[in-house]
PDB file of C-alpha atoms and ligand atoms in Angstrom:
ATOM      1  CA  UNK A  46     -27.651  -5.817   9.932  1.00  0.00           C
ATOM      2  CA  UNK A  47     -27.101  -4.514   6.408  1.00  0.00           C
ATOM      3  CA  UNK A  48     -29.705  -2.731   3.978  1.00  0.00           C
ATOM      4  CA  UNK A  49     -28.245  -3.592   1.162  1.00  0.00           C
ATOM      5  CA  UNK A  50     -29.503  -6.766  -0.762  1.00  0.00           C
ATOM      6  CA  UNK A  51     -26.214  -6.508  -2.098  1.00  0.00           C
ATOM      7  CA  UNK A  52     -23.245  -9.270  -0.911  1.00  0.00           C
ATOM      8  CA  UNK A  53     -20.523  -8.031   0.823  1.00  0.00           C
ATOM      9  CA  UNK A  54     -17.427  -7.313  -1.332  1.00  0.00           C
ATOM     10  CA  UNK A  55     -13.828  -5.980  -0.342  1.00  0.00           C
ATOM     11  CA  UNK A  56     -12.286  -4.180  -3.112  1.00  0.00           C
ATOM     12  CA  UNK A  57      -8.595  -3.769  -2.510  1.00  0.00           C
ATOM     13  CA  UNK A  58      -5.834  -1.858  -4.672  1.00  0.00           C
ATOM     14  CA  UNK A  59      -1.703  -1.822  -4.400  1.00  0.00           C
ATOM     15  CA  UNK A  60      -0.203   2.071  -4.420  1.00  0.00           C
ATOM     16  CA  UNK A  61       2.987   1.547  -5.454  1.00  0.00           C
ATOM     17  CA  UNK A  62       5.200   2.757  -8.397  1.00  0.00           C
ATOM     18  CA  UNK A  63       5.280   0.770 -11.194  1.00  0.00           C
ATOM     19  CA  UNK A  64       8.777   0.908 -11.894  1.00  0.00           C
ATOM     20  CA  UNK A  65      10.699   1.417  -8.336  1.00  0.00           C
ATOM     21  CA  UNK A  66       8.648  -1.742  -7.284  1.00  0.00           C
ATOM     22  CA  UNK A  67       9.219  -3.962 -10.139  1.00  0.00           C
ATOM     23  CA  UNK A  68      12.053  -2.811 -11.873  1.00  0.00           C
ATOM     24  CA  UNK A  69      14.667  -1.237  -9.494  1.00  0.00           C
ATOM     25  CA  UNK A  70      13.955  -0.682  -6.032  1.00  0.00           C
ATOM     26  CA  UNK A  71      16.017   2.092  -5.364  1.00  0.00           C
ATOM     27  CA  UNK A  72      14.497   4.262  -7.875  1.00  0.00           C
ATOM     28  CA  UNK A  73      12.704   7.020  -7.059  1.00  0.00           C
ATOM     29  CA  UNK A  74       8.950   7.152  -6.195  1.00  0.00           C
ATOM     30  CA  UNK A  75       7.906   9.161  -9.155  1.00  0.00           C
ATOM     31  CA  UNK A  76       4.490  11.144 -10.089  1.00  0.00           C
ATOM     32  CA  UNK A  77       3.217   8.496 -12.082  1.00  0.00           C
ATOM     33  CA  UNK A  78       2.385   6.924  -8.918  1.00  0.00           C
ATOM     34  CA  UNK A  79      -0.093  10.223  -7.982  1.00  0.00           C
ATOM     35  CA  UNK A  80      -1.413  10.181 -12.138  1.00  0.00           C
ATOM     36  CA  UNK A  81      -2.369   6.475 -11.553  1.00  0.00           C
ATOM     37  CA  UNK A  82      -4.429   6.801  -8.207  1.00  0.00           C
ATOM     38  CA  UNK A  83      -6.352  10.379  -9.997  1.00  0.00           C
ATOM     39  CA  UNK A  84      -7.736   7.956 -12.158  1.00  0.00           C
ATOM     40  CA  UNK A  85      -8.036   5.206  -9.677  1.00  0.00           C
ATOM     41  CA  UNK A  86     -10.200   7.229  -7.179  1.00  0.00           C
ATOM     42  CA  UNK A  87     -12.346   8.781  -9.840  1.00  0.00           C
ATOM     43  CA  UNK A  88     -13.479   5.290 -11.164  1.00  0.00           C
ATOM     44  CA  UNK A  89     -14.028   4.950  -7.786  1.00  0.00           C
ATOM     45  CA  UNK A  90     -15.850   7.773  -7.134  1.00  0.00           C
ATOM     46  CA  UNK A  91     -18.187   7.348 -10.181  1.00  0.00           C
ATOM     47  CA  UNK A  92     -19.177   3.791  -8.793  1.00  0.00           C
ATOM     48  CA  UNK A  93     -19.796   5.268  -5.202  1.00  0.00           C
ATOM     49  CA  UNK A  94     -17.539   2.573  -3.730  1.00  0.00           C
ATOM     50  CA  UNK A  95     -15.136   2.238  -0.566  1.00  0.00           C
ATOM     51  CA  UNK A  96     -11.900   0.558  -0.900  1.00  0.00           C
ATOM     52  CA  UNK A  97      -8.761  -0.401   1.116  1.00  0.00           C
ATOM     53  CA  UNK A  98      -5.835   1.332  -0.079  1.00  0.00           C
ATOM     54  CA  UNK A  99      -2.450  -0.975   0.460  1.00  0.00           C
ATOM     55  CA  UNK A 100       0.707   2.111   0.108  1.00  0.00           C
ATOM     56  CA  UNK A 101       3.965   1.431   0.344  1.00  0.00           C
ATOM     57  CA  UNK A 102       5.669   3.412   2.789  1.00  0.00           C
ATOM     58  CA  UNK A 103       7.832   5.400   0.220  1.00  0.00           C
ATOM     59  CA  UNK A 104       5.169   6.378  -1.513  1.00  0.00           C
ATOM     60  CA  UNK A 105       3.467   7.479   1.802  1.00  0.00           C
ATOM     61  CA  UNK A 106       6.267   9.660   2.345  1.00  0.00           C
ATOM     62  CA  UNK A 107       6.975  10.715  -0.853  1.00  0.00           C
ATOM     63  CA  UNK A 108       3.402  11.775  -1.466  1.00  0.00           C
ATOM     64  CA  UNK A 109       1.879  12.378   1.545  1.00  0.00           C
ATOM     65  CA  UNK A 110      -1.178  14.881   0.269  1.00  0.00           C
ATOM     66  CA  UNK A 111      -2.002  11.182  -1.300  1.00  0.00           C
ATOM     67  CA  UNK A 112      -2.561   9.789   1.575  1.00  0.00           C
ATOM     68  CA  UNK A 113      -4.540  12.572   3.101  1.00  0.00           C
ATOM     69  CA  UNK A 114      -6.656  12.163   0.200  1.00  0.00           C
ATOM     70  CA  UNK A 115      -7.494   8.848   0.078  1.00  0.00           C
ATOM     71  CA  UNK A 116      -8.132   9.093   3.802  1.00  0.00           C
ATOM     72  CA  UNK A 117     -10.857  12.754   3.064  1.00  0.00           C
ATOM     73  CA  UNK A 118     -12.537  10.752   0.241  1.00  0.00           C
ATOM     74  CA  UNK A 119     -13.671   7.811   2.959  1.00  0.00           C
ATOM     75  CA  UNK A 120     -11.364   5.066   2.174  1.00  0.00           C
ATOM     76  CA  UNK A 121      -8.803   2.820   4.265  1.00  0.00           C
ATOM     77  CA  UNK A 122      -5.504   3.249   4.230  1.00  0.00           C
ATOM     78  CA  UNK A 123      -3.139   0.024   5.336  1.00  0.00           C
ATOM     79  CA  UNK A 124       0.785  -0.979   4.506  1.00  0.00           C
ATOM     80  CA  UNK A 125       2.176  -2.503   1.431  1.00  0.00           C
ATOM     81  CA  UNK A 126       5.437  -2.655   2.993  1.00  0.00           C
ATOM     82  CA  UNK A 127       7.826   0.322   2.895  1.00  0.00           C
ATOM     83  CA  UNK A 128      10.369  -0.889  -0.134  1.00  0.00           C
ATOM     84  CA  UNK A 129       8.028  -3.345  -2.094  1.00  0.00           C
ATOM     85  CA  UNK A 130      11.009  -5.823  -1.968  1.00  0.00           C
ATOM     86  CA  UNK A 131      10.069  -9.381  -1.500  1.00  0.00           C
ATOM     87  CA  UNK A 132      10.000 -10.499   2.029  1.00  0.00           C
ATOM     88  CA  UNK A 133      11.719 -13.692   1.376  1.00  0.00           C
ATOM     89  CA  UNK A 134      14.476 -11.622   0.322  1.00  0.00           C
ATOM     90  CA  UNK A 135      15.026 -10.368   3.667  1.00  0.00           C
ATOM     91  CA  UNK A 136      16.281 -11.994   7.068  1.00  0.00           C
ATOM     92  CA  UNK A 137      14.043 -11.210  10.058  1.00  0.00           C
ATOM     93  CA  UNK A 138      15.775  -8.106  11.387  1.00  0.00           C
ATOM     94  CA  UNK A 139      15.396  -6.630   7.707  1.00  0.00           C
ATOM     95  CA  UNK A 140      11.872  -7.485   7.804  1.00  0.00           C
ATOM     96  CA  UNK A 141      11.715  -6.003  11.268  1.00  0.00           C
ATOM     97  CA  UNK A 142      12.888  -3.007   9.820  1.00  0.00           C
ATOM     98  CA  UNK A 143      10.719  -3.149   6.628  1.00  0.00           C
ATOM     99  CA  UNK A 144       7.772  -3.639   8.639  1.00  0.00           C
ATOM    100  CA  UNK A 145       7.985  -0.579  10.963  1.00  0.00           C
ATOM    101  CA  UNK A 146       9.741   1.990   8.534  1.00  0.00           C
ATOM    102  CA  UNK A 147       6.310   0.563   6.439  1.00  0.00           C
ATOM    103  CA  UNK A 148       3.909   1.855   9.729  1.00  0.00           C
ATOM    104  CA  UNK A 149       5.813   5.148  10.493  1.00  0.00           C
ATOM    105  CA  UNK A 150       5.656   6.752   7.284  1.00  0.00           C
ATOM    106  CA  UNK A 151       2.333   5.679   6.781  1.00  0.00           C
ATOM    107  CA  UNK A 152       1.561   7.621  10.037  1.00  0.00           C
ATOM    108  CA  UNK A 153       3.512  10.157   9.406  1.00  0.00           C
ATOM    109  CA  UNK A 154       1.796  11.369   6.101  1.00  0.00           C
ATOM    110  CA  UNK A 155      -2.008  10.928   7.176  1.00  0.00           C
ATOM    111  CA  UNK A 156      -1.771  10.267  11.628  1.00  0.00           C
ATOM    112  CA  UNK A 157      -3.655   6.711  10.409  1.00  0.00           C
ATOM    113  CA  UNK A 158      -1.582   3.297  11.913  1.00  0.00           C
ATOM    114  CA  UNK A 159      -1.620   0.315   9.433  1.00  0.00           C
ATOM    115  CA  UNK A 160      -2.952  -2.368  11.179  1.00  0.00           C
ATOM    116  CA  UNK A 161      -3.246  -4.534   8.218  1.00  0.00           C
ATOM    117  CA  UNK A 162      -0.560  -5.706   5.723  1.00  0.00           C
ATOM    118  CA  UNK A 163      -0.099  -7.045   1.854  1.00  0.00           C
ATOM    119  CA  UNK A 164       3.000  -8.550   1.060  1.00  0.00           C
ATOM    120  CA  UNK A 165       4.568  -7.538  -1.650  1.00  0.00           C
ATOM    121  CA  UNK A 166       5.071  -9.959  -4.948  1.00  0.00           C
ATOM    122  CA  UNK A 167       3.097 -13.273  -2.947  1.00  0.00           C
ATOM    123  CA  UNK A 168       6.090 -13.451  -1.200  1.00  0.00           C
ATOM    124  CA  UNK A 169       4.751 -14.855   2.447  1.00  0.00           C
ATOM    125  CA  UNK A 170       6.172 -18.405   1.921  1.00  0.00           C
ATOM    126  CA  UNK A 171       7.009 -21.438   3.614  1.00  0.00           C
ATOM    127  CA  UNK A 172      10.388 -20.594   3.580  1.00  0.00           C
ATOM    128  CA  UNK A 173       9.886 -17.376   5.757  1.00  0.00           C
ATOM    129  CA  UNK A 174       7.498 -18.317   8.195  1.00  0.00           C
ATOM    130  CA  UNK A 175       9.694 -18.233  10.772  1.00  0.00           C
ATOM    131  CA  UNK A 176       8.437 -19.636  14.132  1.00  0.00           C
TER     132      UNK A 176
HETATM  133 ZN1  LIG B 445       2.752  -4.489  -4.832  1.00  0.00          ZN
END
């Protein structure tokens, strides 16, 4: 039972890079990325809230000390895929691929397994829901 007269909220934000995940995807993960969260977790911070952190995978292992950060301040980490490209882009052995290389560098930079996942770009659809 909660204390708190307060109703429950989820607060959730994307870690990505603005530009490798909209504009090119094979650009590199660059420190605007790291700039973006400082400011993220201090609003944060000054609100003395929790929040689930979705990373993409090459940002987890571009910037791991990120991770480990996120983790040390008392938030959760899960996967944002590990390219940001669309899934309905991708055939199902792609996605296979997507989906674990998302997981293992996630891992790798804080020892934390995703177990939850936000596609990237609303791009679940009934196209690729593959039975
Ligand atoms: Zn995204």
């Amino acid at each position: 039972m909660r204390d708190s007269p307060l109703p429950y909220c989820a607060f959730t934000i994307d870690v990505e890079d603005w530009y490798q995940s909209t504009i090119d995807f094979n650009a590199p993960i660059s420190e605007r990325v790291v700039a973006n969260m400082e400011q993220v977790l201090s609003v944060v911070y000054q609100h003395n809230t929790k929040a689930t952190f979705f990373v993409q995978g090459r940002v987890a292992e571009t910037y791991p000390k990120l991770l480990q950060r996120i983790l040390a301040e008392g938030h959760e980490i899960q996967s944002h895929g590990y390219s940001h490209r669309p899934l309905n882009s991708m055939n199902r052995t792609e996605l296979t691929t997507e989906l674990h290389l998302a997981r293992q560098t996630i891992y790798d930079a804080c020892g934390v397994w995703p177990t939850a996942f936000r596609a990237p770009a609303f791009s679940i659809t009934k196209n690729n829901l593959w039975p």
